């Protein structure tokens, strides 16, 4: 595709040669002639001076010296446009379909014609598989569980009995949906006895869950992940947690049991939420923060216990100056 044709496709404007042929995408510091890259963050603008890419996707307000005369394609939002282009490419790849053998499909389970069941997959009695869904090799779909339409269940995913996955969900390798919650009670002898976990997990539509993330089943009722929420790799969601819509959680974060989280929150890596607390909507939590209590709406928190990011930044300045401050105090004694 030429730069001109691409610009027409994405409602962009070419600044340079509209007849350049493009063959693929690459990172700006690694791109070669024939490839297109992008600049969404101004701090990477200097790469325009050294990149070997034939074209660069930039914002309409992009201004930076361009000594090599690299062709620019200007759009309102380069990152969103790049995502759109990559989706177009991905959607052009034919989807897998059919049933590979050997695999196990319990008697009575109906597999839609356009679905895909990979070799060594296991689909238990009473399970439901939606139209267009892809179950990759060695996945486990337990008895009575449900997978909606157009889902991708990658190799090694385990969906325990009775759990429900909505439409358009993506579960990456190693995800476990519906493992037992961490419920134990001490007896008079000081031993811990297991509390049966009789609930389920409900994953709503368009949720994506990263590799080796676990979502535990409820003690009773359900653990719920709301529509459009995205969970990174290596996340732990405990029993009876309720997470709302359009949240994003970075890797290694964890949510303890029975915590309720609202909509549109952004959670950094290794953030920990205590159990039985309530989190509102539209909050941002900095990496490695500890959240021990309830949080309202629209807050930006960091640290342990988490405080407003501005207060955390001021505290960090004082901590870094502690020795200097103590030395000064001792001199005044």
PDB file of N, CA, C and O in Angstrom, residues 245-318:
ATOM      1  N   UNK A 245     -17.078  -2.008  34.833  1.00  0.00           N
ATOM      2  CA  UNK A 245     -16.812  -1.912  33.404  1.00  0.00           C
ATOM      3  C   UNK A 245     -15.558  -1.080  33.098  1.00  0.00           C
ATOM      4  O   UNK A 245     -15.238  -0.133  33.799  1.00  0.00           O
ATOM      5  N   UNK A 246     -14.886  -1.477  32.022  1.00  0.00           N
ATOM      6  CA  UNK A 246     -13.816  -0.666  31.405  1.00  0.00           C
ATOM      7  C   UNK A 246     -12.698  -0.268  32.373  1.00  0.00           C
ATOM      8  O   UNK A 246     -12.183   0.841  32.332  1.00  0.00           O
ATOM      9  N   UNK A 247     -12.325  -1.191  33.233  1.00  0.00           N
ATOM     10  CA  UNK A 247     -11.145  -0.998  34.078  1.00  0.00           C
ATOM     11  C   UNK A 247      -9.932  -1.599  33.391  1.00  0.00           C
ATOM     12  O   UNK A 247     -10.046  -2.527  32.588  1.00  0.00           O
ATOM     13  N   UNK A 248      -8.738  -1.098  33.728  1.00  0.00           N
ATOM     14  CA  UNK A 248      -7.498  -1.708  33.248  1.00  0.00           C
ATOM     15  C   UNK A 248      -6.580  -1.952  34.446  1.00  0.00           C
ATOM     16  O   UNK A 248      -6.366  -1.070  35.270  1.00  0.00           O
ATOM     17  N   UNK A 249      -6.060  -3.177  34.526  1.00  0.00           N
ATOM     18  CA  UNK A 249      -5.178  -3.578  35.615  1.00  0.00           C
ATOM     19  C   UNK A 249      -3.847  -4.018  35.030  1.00  0.00           C
ATOM     20  O   UNK A 249      -3.804  -4.918  34.185  1.00  0.00           O
ATOM     21  N   UNK A 250      -2.747  -3.425  35.465  1.00  0.00           N
ATOM     22  CA  UNK A 250      -1.424  -3.839  35.017  1.00  0.00           C
ATOM     23  C   UNK A 250      -0.958  -5.070  35.806  1.00  0.00           C
ATOM     24  O   UNK A 250      -1.535  -5.444  36.819  1.00  0.00           O
ATOM     25  N   UNK A 251       0.133  -5.669  35.331  1.00  0.00           N
ATOM     26  CA  UNK A 251       0.594  -6.965  35.820  1.00  0.00           C
ATOM     27  C   UNK A 251       0.875  -6.996  37.315  1.00  0.00           C
ATOM     28  O   UNK A 251       1.270  -6.003  37.922  1.00  0.00           O
ATOM     29  N   UNK A 252       0.635  -8.167  37.896  1.00  0.00           N
ATOM     30  CA  UNK A 252       0.965  -8.501  39.278  1.00  0.00           C
ATOM     31  C   UNK A 252       0.139  -7.744  40.303  1.00  0.00           C
ATOM     32  O   UNK A 252       0.476  -7.746  41.490  1.00  0.00           O
ATOM     33  N   UNK A 253      -0.930  -7.121  39.885  1.00  0.00           N
ATOM     34  CA  UNK A 253      -1.826  -6.528  40.869  1.00  0.00           C
ATOM     35  C   UNK A 253      -2.724  -7.618  41.442  1.00  0.00           C
ATOM     36  O   UNK A 253      -2.865  -8.700  40.874  1.00  0.00           O
ATOM     37  N   UNK A 254      -3.310  -7.341  42.600  1.00  0.00           N
ATOM     38  CA  UNK A 254      -4.142  -8.339  43.255  1.00  0.00           C
ATOM     39  C   UNK A 254      -5.295  -7.694  43.998  1.00  0.00           C
ATOM     40  O   UNK A 254      -5.165  -6.605  44.554  1.00  0.00           O
ATOM     41  N   UNK A 255      -6.433  -8.390  44.003  1.00  0.00           N
ATOM     42  CA  UNK A 255      -7.629  -7.888  44.677  1.00  0.00           C
ATOM     43  C   UNK A 255      -8.097  -8.957  45.659  1.00  0.00           C
ATOM     44  O   UNK A 255      -8.414 -10.083  45.262  1.00  0.00           O
ATOM     45  N   UNK A 256      -8.123  -8.622  46.947  1.00  0.00           N
ATOM     46  CA  UNK A 256      -8.531  -9.578  47.971  1.00  0.00           C
ATOM     47  C   UNK A 256     -10.046  -9.754  47.990  1.00  0.00           C
ATOM     48  O   UNK A 256     -10.803  -8.968  47.406  1.00  0.00           O
ATOM     49  N   UNK A 257     -10.495 -10.785  48.705  1.00  0.00           N
ATOM     50  CA  UNK A 257     -11.870 -11.232  48.632  1.00  0.00           C
ATOM     51  C   UNK A 257     -12.918 -10.192  48.977  1.00  0.00           C
ATOM     52  O   UNK A 257     -12.752  -9.360  49.862  1.00  0.00           O
ATOM     53  N   UNK A 258     -14.030 -10.275  48.241  1.00  0.00           N
ATOM     54  CA  UNK A 258     -15.248  -9.491  48.475  1.00  0.00           C
ATOM     55  C   UNK A 258     -15.083  -7.994  48.264  1.00  0.00           C
ATOM     56  O   UNK A 258     -15.956  -7.210  48.663  1.00  0.00           O
ATOM     57  N   UNK A 259     -13.987  -7.570  47.638  1.00  0.00           N
ATOM     58  CA  UNK A 259     -13.830  -6.145  47.322  1.00  0.00           C
ATOM     59  C   UNK A 259     -14.646  -5.799  46.081  1.00  0.00           C
ATOM     60  O   UNK A 259     -14.738  -6.592  45.136  1.00  0.00           O
ATOM     61  N   UNK A 260     -15.229  -4.605  46.079  1.00  0.00           N
ATOM     62  CA  UNK A 260     -16.032  -4.134  44.954  1.00  0.00           C
ATOM     63  C   UNK A 260     -15.329  -2.933  44.323  1.00  0.00           C
ATOM     64  O   UNK A 260     -15.005  -1.964  45.007  1.00  0.00           O
ATOM     65  N   UNK A 261     -15.099  -3.016  43.017  1.00  0.00           N
ATOM     66  CA  UNK A 261     -14.407  -1.960  42.272  1.00  0.00           C
ATOM     67  C   UNK A 261     -15.346  -1.465  41.180  1.00  0.00           C
ATOM     68  O   UNK A 261     -15.942  -2.266  40.447  1.00  0.00           O
ATOM     69  N   UNK A 262     -15.470  -0.139  41.053  1.00  0.00           N
ATOM     70  CA  UNK A 262     -16.404   0.459  40.104  1.00  0.00           C
ATOM     71  C   UNK A 262     -15.930   0.408  38.668  1.00  0.00           C
ATOM     72  O   UNK A 262     -15.274  -0.539  38.232  1.00  0.00           O
ATOM     73  N   UNK A 263     -16.230   1.465  37.915  1.00  0.00           N
ATOM     74  CA  UNK A 263     -15.954   1.522  36.483  1.00  0.00           C
ATOM     75  C   UNK A 263     -14.780   2.460  36.182  1.00  0.00           C
ATOM     76  O   UNK A 263     -14.507   3.409  36.918  1.00  0.00           O
ATOM     77  N   UNK A 264     -14.101   2.163  35.069  1.00  0.00           N
ATOM     78  CA  UNK A 264     -13.117   3.072  34.466  1.00  0.00           C
ATOM     79  C   UNK A 264     -11.978   3.451  35.407  1.00  0.00           C
ATOM     80  O   UNK A 264     -11.492   4.580  35.396  1.00  0.00           O
ATOM     81  N   UNK A 265     -11.533   2.513  36.213  1.00  0.00           N
ATOM     82  CA  UNK A 265     -10.350   2.729  37.043  1.00  0.00           C
ATOM     83  C   UNK A 265      -9.104   2.249  36.314  1.00  0.00           C
ATOM     84  O   UNK A 265      -9.159   1.315  35.504  1.00  0.00           O
ATOM     85  N   UNK A 266      -7.969   2.893  36.592  1.00  0.00           N
ATOM     86  CA  UNK A 266      -6.690   2.481  36.013  1.00  0.00           C
ATOM     87  C   UNK A 266      -5.741   2.093  37.142  1.00  0.00           C
ATOM     88  O   UNK A 266      -5.444   2.906  38.019  1.00  0.00           O
ATOM     89  N   UNK A 267      -5.267   0.853  37.078  1.00  0.00           N
ATOM     90  CA  UNK A 267      -4.509   0.277  38.188  1.00  0.00           C
ATOM     91  C   UNK A 267      -3.113  -0.088  37.697  1.00  0.00           C
ATOM     92  O   UNK A 267      -2.958  -0.875  36.761  1.00  0.00           O
ATOM     93  N   UNK A 268      -2.081   0.465  38.334  1.00  0.00           N
ATOM     94  CA  UNK A 268      -0.702   0.192  37.961  1.00  0.00           C
ATOM     95  C   UNK A 268      -0.245  -1.185  38.420  1.00  0.00           C
ATOM     96  O   UNK A 268      -0.942  -1.896  39.152  1.00  0.00           O
ATOM     97  N   UNK A 269       0.958  -1.557  38.019  1.00  0.00           N
ATOM     98  CA  UNK A 269       1.512  -2.854  38.351  1.00  0.00           C
ATOM     99  C   UNK A 269       1.745  -3.030  39.844  1.00  0.00           C
ATOM    100  O   UNK A 269       2.111  -2.093  40.555  1.00  0.00           O
ATOM    101  N   UNK A 270       1.488  -4.238  40.325  1.00  0.00           N
ATOM    102  CA  UNK A 270       1.740  -4.641  41.713  1.00  0.00           C
ATOM    103  C   UNK A 270       0.926  -3.848  42.731  1.00  0.00           C
ATOM    104  O   UNK A 270       1.304  -3.750  43.895  1.00  0.00           O
ATOM    105  N   UNK A 271      -0.196  -3.317  42.323  1.00  0.00           N
ATOM    106  CA  UNK A 271      -1.093  -2.667  43.278  1.00  0.00           C
ATOM    107  C   UNK A 271      -1.874  -3.750  44.025  1.00  0.00           C
ATOM    108  O   UNK A 271      -2.327  -4.728  43.431  1.00  0.00           O
ATOM    109  N   UNK A 272      -2.025  -3.574  45.345  1.00  0.00           N
ATOM    110  CA  UNK A 272      -2.775  -4.525  46.154  1.00  0.00           C
ATOM    111  C   UNK A 272      -3.982  -3.878  46.806  1.00  0.00           C
ATOM    112  O   UNK A 272      -3.863  -2.824  47.432  1.00  0.00           O
ATOM    113  N   UNK A 273      -5.144  -4.516  46.653  1.00  0.00           N
ATOM    114  CA  UNK A 273      -6.379  -4.041  47.281  1.00  0.00           C
ATOM    115  C   UNK A 273      -6.733  -4.966  48.441  1.00  0.00           C
ATOM    116  O   UNK A 273      -6.777  -6.188  48.271  1.00  0.00           O
ATOM    117  N   UNK A 274      -6.988  -4.399  49.600  1.00  0.00           N
ATOM    118  CA  UNK A 274      -7.434  -5.197  50.742  1.00  0.00           C
ATOM    119  C   UNK A 274      -8.828  -5.760  50.480  1.00  0.00           C
ATOM    120  O   UNK A 274      -9.539  -5.311  49.571  1.00  0.00           O
ATOM    121  N   UNK A 275      -9.217  -6.714  51.301  1.00  0.00           N
ATOM    122  CA  UNK A 275     -10.529  -7.325  51.143  1.00  0.00           C
ATOM    123  C   UNK A 275     -11.649  -6.500  51.745  1.00  0.00           C
ATOM    124  O   UNK A 275     -11.436  -5.643  52.607  1.00  0.00           O
ATOM    125  N   UNK A 276     -12.854  -6.732  51.253  1.00  0.00           N
ATOM    126  CA  UNK A 276     -14.076  -6.144  51.815  1.00  0.00           C
ATOM    127  C   UNK A 276     -14.065  -4.615  51.789  1.00  0.00           C
ATOM    128  O   UNK A 276     -14.579  -3.962  52.699  1.00  0.00           O
ATOM    129  N   UNK A 277     -13.469  -4.032  50.761  1.00  0.00           N
ATOM    130  CA  UNK A 277     -13.509  -2.577  50.615  1.00  0.00           C
ATOM    131  C   UNK A 277     -14.240  -2.222  49.323  1.00  0.00           C
ATOM    132  O   UNK A 277     -14.500  -3.090  48.477  1.00  0.00           O
ATOM    133  N   UNK A 278     -14.575  -0.945  49.179  1.00  0.00           N
ATOM    134  CA  UNK A 278     -15.304  -0.469  48.004  1.00  0.00           C
ATOM    135  C   UNK A 278     -14.500   0.629  47.323  1.00  0.00           C
ATOM    136  O   UNK A 278     -14.065   1.585  47.971  1.00  0.00           O
ATOM    137  N   UNK A 279     -14.312   0.489  46.022  1.00  0.00           N
ATOM    138  CA  UNK A 279     -13.571   1.453  45.212  1.00  0.00           C
ATOM    139  C   UNK A 279     -14.553   2.068  44.215  1.00  0.00           C
ATOM    140  O   UNK A 279     -15.322   1.345  43.566  1.00  0.00           O
ATOM    141  N   UNK A 280     -14.510   3.382  44.071  1.00  0.00           N
ATOM    142  CA  UNK A 280     -15.441   4.075  43.187  1.00  0.00           C
ATOM    143  C   UNK A 280     -15.061   4.001  41.720  1.00  0.00           C
ATOM    144  O   UNK A 280     -14.477   3.022  41.245  1.00  0.00           O
ATOM    145  N   UNK A 281     -15.340   5.076  40.992  1.00  0.00           N
ATOM    146  CA  UNK A 281     -15.141   5.128  39.544  1.00  0.00           C
ATOM    147  C   UNK A 281     -14.058   6.139  39.173  1.00  0.00           C
ATOM    148  O   UNK A 281     -13.862   7.142  39.851  1.00  0.00           O
ATOM    149  N   UNK A 282     -13.365   5.861  38.053  1.00  0.00           N
ATOM    150  CA  UNK A 282     -12.459   6.839  37.466  1.00  0.00           C
ATOM    151  C   UNK A 282     -11.232   7.162  38.286  1.00  0.00           C
ATOM    152  O   UNK A 282     -10.688   8.263  38.173  1.00  0.00           O
ATOM    153  N   UNK A 283     -10.762   6.231  39.097  1.00  0.00           N
ATOM    154  CA  UNK A 283      -9.559   6.459  39.897  1.00  0.00           C
ATOM    155  C   UNK A 283      -8.310   5.974  39.166  1.00  0.00           C
ATOM    156  O   UNK A 283      -8.372   5.138  38.267  1.00  0.00           O
ATOM    157  N   UNK A 284      -7.141   6.496  39.602  1.00  0.00           N
ATOM    158  CA  UNK A 284      -5.852   6.039  39.099  1.00  0.00           C
ATOM    159  C   UNK A 284      -4.990   5.643  40.290  1.00  0.00           C
ATOM    160  O   UNK A 284      -4.849   6.414  41.245  1.00  0.00           O
ATOM    161  N   UNK A 285      -4.392   4.443  40.218  1.00  0.00           N
ATOM    162  CA  UNK A 285      -3.574   3.933  41.306  1.00  0.00           C
ATOM    163  C   UNK A 285      -2.165   3.678  40.788  1.00  0.00           C
ATOM    164  O   UNK A 285      -1.960   2.866  39.879  1.00  0.00           O
ATOM    165  N   UNK A 286      -1.179   4.380  41.364  1.00  0.00           N
ATOM    166  CA  UNK A 286       0.199   4.234  40.932  1.00  0.00           C
ATOM    167  C   UNK A 286       0.770   2.868  41.277  1.00  0.00           C
ATOM    168  O   UNK A 286       0.311   2.189  42.202  1.00  0.00           O
ATOM    169  N   UNK A 287       1.793   2.452  40.539  1.00  0.00           N
ATOM    170  CA  UNK A 287       2.402   1.142  40.719  1.00  0.00           C
ATOM    171  C   UNK A 287       2.845   0.909  42.164  1.00  0.00           C
ATOM    172  O   UNK A 287       3.313   1.823  42.832  1.00  0.00           O
ATOM    173  N   UNK A 288       2.663  -0.312  42.622  1.00  0.00           N
ATOM    174  CA  UNK A 288       3.072  -0.789  43.951  1.00  0.00           C
ATOM    175  C   UNK A 288       2.330  -0.105  45.093  1.00  0.00           C
ATOM    176  O   UNK A 288       2.783  -0.143  46.234  1.00  0.00           O
ATOM    177  N   UNK A 289       1.189   0.477  44.809  1.00  0.00           N
ATOM    178  CA  UNK A 289       0.404   1.095  45.874  1.00  0.00           C
ATOM    179  C   UNK A 289      -0.346   0.031  46.665  1.00  0.00           C
ATOM    180  O   UNK A 289      -0.687  -1.034  46.152  1.00  0.00           O
ATOM    181  N   UNK A 290      -0.611   0.341  47.934  1.00  0.00           N
ATOM    182  CA  UNK A 290      -1.433  -0.514  48.775  1.00  0.00           C
ATOM    183  C   UNK A 290      -2.713   0.218  49.133  1.00  0.00           C
ATOM    184  O   UNK A 290      -2.673   1.350  49.616  1.00  0.00           O
ATOM    185  N   UNK A 291      -3.847  -0.412  48.885  1.00  0.00           N
ATOM    186  CA  UNK A 291      -5.147   0.232  49.091  1.00  0.00           C
ATOM    187  C   UNK A 291      -5.848  -0.493  50.243  1.00  0.00           C
ATOM    188  O   UNK A 291      -6.490  -1.530  50.040  1.00  0.00           O
ATOM    189  N   UNK A 292      -5.751   0.040  51.468  1.00  0.00           N
ATOM    190  CA  UNK A 292      -6.296  -0.670  52.628  1.00  0.00           C
ATOM    191  C   UNK A 292      -7.751  -0.346  52.952  1.00  0.00           C
ATOM    192  O   UNK A 292      -8.369  -1.026  53.768  1.00  0.00           O
ATOM    193  N   UNK A 293      -8.295   0.717  52.343  1.00  0.00           N
ATOM    194  CA  UNK A 293      -9.648   1.135  52.703  1.00  0.00           C
ATOM    195  C   UNK A 293     -10.433   1.638  51.509  1.00  0.00           C
ATOM    196  O   UNK A 293      -9.949   1.651  50.374  1.00  0.00           O
ATOM    197  N   UNK A 294     -11.638   2.088  51.754  1.00  0.00           N
ATOM    198  CA  UNK A 294     -12.525   2.555  50.699  1.00  0.00           C
ATOM    199  C   UNK A 294     -11.949   3.770  49.978  1.00  0.00           C
ATOM    200  O   UNK A 294     -11.253   4.592  50.574  1.00  0.00           O
ATOM    201  N   UNK A 295     -12.268   3.878  48.679  1.00  0.00           N
ATOM    202  CA  UNK A 295     -11.838   5.016  47.862  1.00  0.00           C
ATOM    203  C   UNK A 295     -13.055   5.513  47.096  1.00  0.00           C
ATOM    204  O   UNK A 295     -13.840   4.704  46.569  1.00  0.00           O
ATOM    205  N   UNK A 296     -13.207   6.839  47.008  1.00  0.00           N
ATOM    206  CA  UNK A 296     -14.339   7.417  46.290  1.00  0.00           C
ATOM    207  C   UNK A 296     -14.133   7.423  44.785  1.00  0.00           C
ATOM    208  O   UNK A 296     -13.646   6.458  44.196  1.00  0.00           O
ATOM    209  N   UNK A 297     -14.474   8.547  44.146  1.00  0.00           N
ATOM    210  CA  UNK A 297     -14.375   8.670  42.688  1.00  0.00           C
ATOM    211  C   UNK A 297     -13.287   9.673  42.304  1.00  0.00           C
ATOM    212  O   UNK A 297     -13.030  10.637  43.026  1.00  0.00           O
ATOM    213  N   UNK A 298     -12.670   9.438  41.142  1.00  0.00           N
ATOM    214  CA  UNK A 298     -11.801  10.427  40.514  1.00  0.00           C
ATOM    215  C   UNK A 298     -10.549  10.778  41.266  1.00  0.00           C
ATOM    216  O   UNK A 298     -10.054  11.897  41.137  1.00  0.00           O
ATOM    217  N   UNK A 299      -9.991   9.869  42.028  1.00  0.00           N
ATOM    218  CA  UNK A 299      -8.782  10.166  42.792  1.00  0.00           C
ATOM    219  C   UNK A 299      -7.539   9.582  42.111  1.00  0.00           C
ATOM    220  O   UNK A 299      -7.622   8.610  41.369  1.00  0.00           O
ATOM    221  N   UNK A 300      -6.384  10.210  42.371  1.00  0.00           N
ATOM    222  CA  UNK A 300      -5.094   9.723  41.887  1.00  0.00           C
ATOM    223  C   UNK A 300      -4.232   9.425  43.106  1.00  0.00           C
ATOM    224  O   UNK A 300      -3.818  10.345  43.821  1.00  0.00           O
ATOM    225  N   UNK A 301      -3.999   8.136  43.355  1.00  0.00           N
ATOM    226  CA  UNK A 301      -3.368   7.715  44.601  1.00  0.00           C
ATOM    227  C   UNK A 301      -2.099   6.926  44.335  1.00  0.00           C
ATOM    228  O   UNK A 301      -1.960   6.254  43.314  1.00  0.00           O
ATOM    229  N   UNK A 302      -1.182   6.974  45.331  1.00  0.00           N
ATOM    230  CA  UNK A 302       0.072   6.241  45.211  1.00  0.00           C
ATOM    231  C   UNK A 302       0.665   6.032  46.598  1.00  0.00           C
ATOM    232  O   UNK A 302       0.433   6.824  47.510  1.00  0.00           O
ATOM    233  N   UNK A 303       1.433   4.945  46.753  1.00  0.00           N
ATOM    234  CA  UNK A 303       2.118   4.679  48.007  1.00  0.00           C
ATOM    235  C   UNK A 303       1.358   3.718  48.889  1.00  0.00           C
ATOM    236  O   UNK A 303       0.321   3.178  48.522  1.00  0.00           O
ATOM    237  N   UNK A 304       1.937   3.461  50.081  1.00  0.00           N
ATOM    238  CA  UNK A 304       1.254   2.617  51.057  1.00  0.00           C
ATOM    239  C   UNK A 304       1.372   3.237  52.443  1.00  0.00           C
ATOM    240  O   UNK A 304       2.494   3.451  52.916  1.00  0.00           O
ATOM    241  N   UNK A 305       0.222   3.455  53.117  1.00  0.00           N
ATOM    242  CA  UNK A 305      -1.096   3.414  52.501  1.00  0.00           C
ATOM    243  C   UNK A 305      -1.222   4.500  51.434  1.00  0.00           C
ATOM    244  O   UNK A 305      -0.615   5.564  51.561  1.00  0.00           O
ATOM    245  N   UNK A 306      -1.976   4.237  50.407  1.00  0.00           N
ATOM    246  CA  UNK A 306      -2.032   5.142  49.265  1.00  0.00           C
ATOM    247  C   UNK A 306      -2.574   6.510  49.660  1.00  0.00           C
ATOM    248  O   UNK A 306      -3.538   6.623  50.407  1.00  0.00           O
ATOM    249  N   UNK A 307      -1.909   7.547  49.144  1.00  0.00           N
ATOM    250  CA  UNK A 307      -2.331   8.925  49.368  1.00  0.00           C
ATOM    251  C   UNK A 307      -2.355   9.639  48.017  1.00  0.00           C
ATOM    252  O   UNK A 307      -1.903   9.097  47.010  1.00  0.00           O
ATOM    253  N   UNK A 308      -2.854  10.863  48.006  1.00  0.00           N
ATOM    254  CA  UNK A 308      -2.860  11.647  46.775  1.00  0.00           C
ATOM    255  C   UNK A 308      -1.443  11.731  46.200  1.00  0.00           C
ATOM    256  O   UNK A 308      -0.467  11.891  46.942  1.00  0.00           O
ATOM    257  N   UNK A 309      -1.318  11.620  44.883  1.00  0.00           N
ATOM    258  CA  UNK A 309       0.008  11.548  44.268  1.00  0.00           C
ATOM    259  C   UNK A 309       0.854  12.779  44.576  1.00  0.00           C
ATOM    260  O   UNK A 309       2.083  12.681  44.690  1.00  0.00           O
ATOM    261  N   UNK A 310       0.236  13.937  44.753  1.00  0.00           N
ATOM    262  CA  UNK A 310       1.004  15.144  45.072  1.00  0.00           C
ATOM    263  C   UNK A 310       1.578  15.059  46.481  1.00  0.00           C
ATOM    264  O   UNK A 310       2.731  15.423  46.719  1.00  0.00           O
ATOM    265  N   UNK A 311       0.795  14.545  47.403  1.00  0.00           N
ATOM    266  CA  UNK A 311       1.284  14.360  48.764  1.00  0.00           C
ATOM    267  C   UNK A 311       2.392  13.319  48.791  1.00  0.00           C
ATOM    268  O   UNK A 311       3.388  13.467  49.504  1.00  0.00           O
ATOM    269  N   UNK A 312       2.216  12.244  47.994  1.00  0.00           N
ATOM    270  CA  UNK A 312       3.255  11.212  47.926  1.00  0.00           C
ATOM    271  C   UNK A 312       4.560  11.793  47.396  1.00  0.00           C
ATOM    272  O   UNK A 312       5.642  11.495  47.904  1.00  0.00           O
ATOM    273  N   UNK A 313       4.476  12.639  46.356  1.00  0.00           N
ATOM    274  CA  UNK A 313       5.675  13.243  45.775  1.00  0.00           C
ATOM    275  C   UNK A 313       6.377  14.139  46.794  1.00  0.00           C
ATOM    276  O   UNK A 313       7.608  14.128  46.903  1.00  0.00           O
ATOM    277  N   UNK A 314       5.613  14.923  47.552  1.00  0.00           N
ATOM    278  CA  UNK A 314       6.223  15.784  48.574  1.00  0.00           C
ATOM    279  C   UNK A 314       6.903  14.939  49.656  1.00  0.00           C
ATOM    280  O   UNK A 314       7.998  15.258  50.119  1.00  0.00           O
ATOM    281  N   UNK A 315       6.236  13.834  50.045  1.00  0.00           N
ATOM    282  CA  UNK A 315       6.821  12.959  51.066  1.00  0.00           C
ATOM    283  C   UNK A 315       8.117  12.347  50.575  1.00  0.00           C
ATOM    284  O   UNK A 315       9.083  12.207  51.340  1.00  0.00           O
ATOM    285  N   UNK A 316       8.158  11.975  49.296  1.00  0.00           N
ATOM    286  CA  UNK A 316       9.373  11.384  48.737  1.00  0.00           C
ATOM    287  C   UNK A 316      10.540  12.357  48.797  1.00  0.00           C
ATOM    288  O   UNK A 316      11.684  11.970  49.065  1.00  0.00           O
ATOM    289  N   UNK A 317      10.272  13.641  48.579  1.00  0.00           N
ATOM    290  CA  UNK A 317      11.322  14.658  48.665  1.00  0.00           C
ATOM    291  C   UNK A 317      11.888  14.709  50.085  1.00  0.00           C
ATOM    292  O   UNK A 317      13.111  14.723  50.289  1.00  0.00           O
ATOM    293  N   UNK A 318      10.991  14.715  51.079  1.00  0.00           N
ATOM    294  CA  UNK A 318      11.451  14.765  52.473  1.00  0.00           C
ATOM    295  C   UNK A 318      12.238  13.515  52.851  1.00  0.00           C
ATOM    296  O   UNK A 318      13.248  13.585  53.554  1.00  0.00           O
TER     297      UNK A 318
END
